[in-house]
Every structure is written in C-alpha cells, then in structure tokens.
Coordinates of C-alpha atoms in Angstrom, one line a residue:
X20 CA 21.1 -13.9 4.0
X21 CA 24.6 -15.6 3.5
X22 CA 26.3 -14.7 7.0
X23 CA 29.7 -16.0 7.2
X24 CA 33.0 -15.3 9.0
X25 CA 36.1 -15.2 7.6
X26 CA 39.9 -14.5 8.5
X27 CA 41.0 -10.7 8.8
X28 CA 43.9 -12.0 6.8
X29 CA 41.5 -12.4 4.2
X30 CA 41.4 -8.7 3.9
X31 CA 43.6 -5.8 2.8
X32 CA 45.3 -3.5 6.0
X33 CA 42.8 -0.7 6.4
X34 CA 39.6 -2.8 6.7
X35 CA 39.5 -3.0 11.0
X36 CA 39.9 0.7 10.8
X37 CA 37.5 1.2 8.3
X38 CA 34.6 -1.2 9.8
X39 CA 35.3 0.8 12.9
X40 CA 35.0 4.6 11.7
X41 CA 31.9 3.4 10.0
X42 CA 30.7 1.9 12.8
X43 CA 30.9 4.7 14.9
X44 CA 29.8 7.3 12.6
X45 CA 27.0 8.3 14.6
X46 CA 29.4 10.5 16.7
X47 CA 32.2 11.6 15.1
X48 CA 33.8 12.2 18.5
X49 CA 34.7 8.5 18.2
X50 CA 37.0 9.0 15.3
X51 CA 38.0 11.9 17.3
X52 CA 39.0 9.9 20.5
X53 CA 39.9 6.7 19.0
X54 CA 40.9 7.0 15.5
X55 CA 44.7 6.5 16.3
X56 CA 43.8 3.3 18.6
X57 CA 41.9 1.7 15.9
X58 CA 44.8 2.2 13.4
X59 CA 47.0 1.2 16.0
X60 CA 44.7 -1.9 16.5
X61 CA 44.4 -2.3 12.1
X62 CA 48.4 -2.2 12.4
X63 CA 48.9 -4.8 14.9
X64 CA 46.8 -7.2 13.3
X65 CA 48.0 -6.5 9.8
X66 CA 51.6 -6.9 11.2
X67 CA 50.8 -9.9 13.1
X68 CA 48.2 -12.1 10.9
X69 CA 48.3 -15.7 13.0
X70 CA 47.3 -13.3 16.2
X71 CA 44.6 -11.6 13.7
X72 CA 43.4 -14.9 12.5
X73 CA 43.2 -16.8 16.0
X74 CA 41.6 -13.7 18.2
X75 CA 39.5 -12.2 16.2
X76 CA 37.8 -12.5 12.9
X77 CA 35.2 -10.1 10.1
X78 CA 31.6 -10.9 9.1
X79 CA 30.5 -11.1 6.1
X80 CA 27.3 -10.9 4.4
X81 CA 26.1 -11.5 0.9
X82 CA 30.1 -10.8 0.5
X83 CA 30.8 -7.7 2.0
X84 CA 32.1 -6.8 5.2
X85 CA 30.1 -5.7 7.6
X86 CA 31.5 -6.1 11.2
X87 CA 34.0 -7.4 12.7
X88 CA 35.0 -9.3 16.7
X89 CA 38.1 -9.1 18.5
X90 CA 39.7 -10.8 22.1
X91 CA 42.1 -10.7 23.9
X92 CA 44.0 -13.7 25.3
X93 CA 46.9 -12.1 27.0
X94 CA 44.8 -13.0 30.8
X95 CA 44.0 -16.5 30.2
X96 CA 43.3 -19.0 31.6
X97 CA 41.9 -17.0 33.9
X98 CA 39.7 -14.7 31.2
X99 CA 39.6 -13.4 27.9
X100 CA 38.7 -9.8 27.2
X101 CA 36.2 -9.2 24.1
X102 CA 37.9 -6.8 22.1
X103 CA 36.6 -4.5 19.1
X104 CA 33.3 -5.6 18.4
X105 CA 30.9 -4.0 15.7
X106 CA 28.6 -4.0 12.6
X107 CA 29.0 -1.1 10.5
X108 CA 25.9 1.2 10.6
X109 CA 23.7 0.3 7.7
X110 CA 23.4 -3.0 9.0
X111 CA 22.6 -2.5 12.7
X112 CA 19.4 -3.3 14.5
X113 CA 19.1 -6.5 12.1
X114 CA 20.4 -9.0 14.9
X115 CA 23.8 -9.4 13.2
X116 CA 25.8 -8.2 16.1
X117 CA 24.4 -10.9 18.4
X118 CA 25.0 -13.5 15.8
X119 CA 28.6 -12.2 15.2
X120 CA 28.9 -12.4 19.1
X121 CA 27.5 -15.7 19.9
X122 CA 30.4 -16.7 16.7
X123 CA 33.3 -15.2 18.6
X124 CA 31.9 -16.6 22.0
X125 CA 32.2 -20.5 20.4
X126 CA 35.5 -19.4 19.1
X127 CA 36.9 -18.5 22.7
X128 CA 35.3 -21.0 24.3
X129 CA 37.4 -23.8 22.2
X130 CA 40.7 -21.6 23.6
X131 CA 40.5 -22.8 27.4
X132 CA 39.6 -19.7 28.9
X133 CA 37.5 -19.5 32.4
X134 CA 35.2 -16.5 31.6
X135 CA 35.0 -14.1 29.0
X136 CA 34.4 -10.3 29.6
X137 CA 33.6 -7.1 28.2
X138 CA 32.9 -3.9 29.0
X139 CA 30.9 -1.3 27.0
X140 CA 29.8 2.5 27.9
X141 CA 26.9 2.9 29.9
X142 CA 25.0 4.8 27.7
X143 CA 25.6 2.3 24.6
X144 CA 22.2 0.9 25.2
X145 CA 22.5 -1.5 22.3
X146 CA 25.4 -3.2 22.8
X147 CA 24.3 -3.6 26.7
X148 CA 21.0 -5.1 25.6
X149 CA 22.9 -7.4 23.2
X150 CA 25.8 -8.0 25.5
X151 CA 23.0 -9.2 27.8
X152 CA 20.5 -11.3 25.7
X153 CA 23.9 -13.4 24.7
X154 CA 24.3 -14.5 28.9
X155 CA 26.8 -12.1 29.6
X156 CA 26.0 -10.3 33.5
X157 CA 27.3 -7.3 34.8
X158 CA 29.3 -7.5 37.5
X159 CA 30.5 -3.9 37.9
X160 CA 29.9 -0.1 36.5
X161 CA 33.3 2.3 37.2
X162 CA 33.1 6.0 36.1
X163 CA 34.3 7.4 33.3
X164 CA 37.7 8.9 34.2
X165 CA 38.2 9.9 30.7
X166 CA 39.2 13.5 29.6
X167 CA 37.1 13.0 26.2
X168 CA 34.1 14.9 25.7
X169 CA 32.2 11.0 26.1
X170 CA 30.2 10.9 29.1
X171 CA 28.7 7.9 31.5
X172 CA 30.1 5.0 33.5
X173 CA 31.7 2.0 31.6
X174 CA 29.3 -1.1 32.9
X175 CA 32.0 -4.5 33.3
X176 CA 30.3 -7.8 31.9
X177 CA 31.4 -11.3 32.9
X178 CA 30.5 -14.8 31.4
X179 CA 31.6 -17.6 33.2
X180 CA 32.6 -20.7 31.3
X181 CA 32.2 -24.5 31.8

C-alpha cells in the first residue's frame, strides 16, 4: 500500500466535490442536501490554493485519490474545527480514514491550536467509532434542527491539545 498525502492544489477544481459525492453515495440524499455546499467548498479552495494547501489536504493511494481532510482555523487559538473528512466508498472499512485522520491531526497540531473538534451525525456509526479510537471525546449531542429528510442528533467531539 503506497498511502501518501498530497496538496489539493495538486489536483484539478472538481476533485473535493467529487471525493465527496462518491463518498456519500450510499444515500443519495447527501448529494441532495449538500451538493451546492460541497461545490461551494471545491470553489473556495480552488479559488484560494495557499488556504487549500495549509487546511486541508487529499490521500492518495497507489496514486489515486481516495479521500480527502479539511479544518478550519478561523477559531484558533482557541480550536480548530475538522472540516470535510472522507474516503470515497470502495475504499472504506480498510482503516484509511483513521490513518488520513491521525495525518490531519499532526498537521493541526504544528498550527498552535488548543483543541481540535468535530462533529459528525449520530447515526454515522463509523465515523463515531473512528472519530473515537483516534482520542477524540464527546462532549455534547444537540438535535438535529435540520429541515432535510436526515434524521438523529449531531454528537460534538473535542481533543484537547498539549
């Protein structure tokens, strides 16, 4: 397995939306409810590479693309917020997202931030149990105020940093 990580401005514009529509696939109500935020997202990176390059990042294996981290530094020093984080389908379950996590964890903790959190749907058991095995506690659940057809509480994660 030859894992690395490389820049997003590496890549052509289209690729954060892409890794996220794919990863998502197993619902297509998540195109559905967040398509135009993830173009939004691909835009804003694509527009703004040293932001794309410095927050987040894309995985690659055996040279393809197959996830992809985000964060957001707009809180620090106080926290940073983990961003978009996923591995496209037909490489989940294999361990990568952890190891593409415990990446963009290193990379934040060189950017002086306090703690790090995240916050993932309640009924995204993977990502919980990954979120978790990586050190990250949950310090809150909130409901889901949304009006899309998603249901279940969003569960907050902190990390505290040295």
């Amino acid at each position: 397995m030859a894992m690395h990580f490389r820049k997003v401005s590496e890549f052509n514009r289209g690729i954060l939306f892409e890794l996220l529509s794919d990863a998502y696939s197993f619902d297509s109500r998540w195109q559905e409810c967040c398509g135009a935020d993830w173009k939004e997202f691909d835009d804003f990176f694509f527009d703004n590479p040293r932001i794309a390059d410095r927050y987040g990042f894309i995985t690659v294996l055996n040279g393809k693309p197959v996830g992809l981290a985000s964060w957001d530094p707009r809180k620090m020093p106080e926290y940073v917020e983990i961003g978009h984080n996923c591995i496209i389908s037909s490489h989940k379950g294999n361990g990568y997202g952890a190891v593409q996590l415990r990446e963009a964890l290193r990379r934040i903790a060189g950017q002086d931030a306090g703690k790090i959190v995240v916050t993932t749907n309640a009924r995204m058991l993977p990502a919980r149990r990954m979120y978790e095995s990586v050190g990250f506690n949950v310090c809150g659940t909130r409901g889901n105020e949304s009006r899309t057809a998603f249901s279940g509480d969003y569960v907050d994660y902190e990390m505290m940093l040295p």
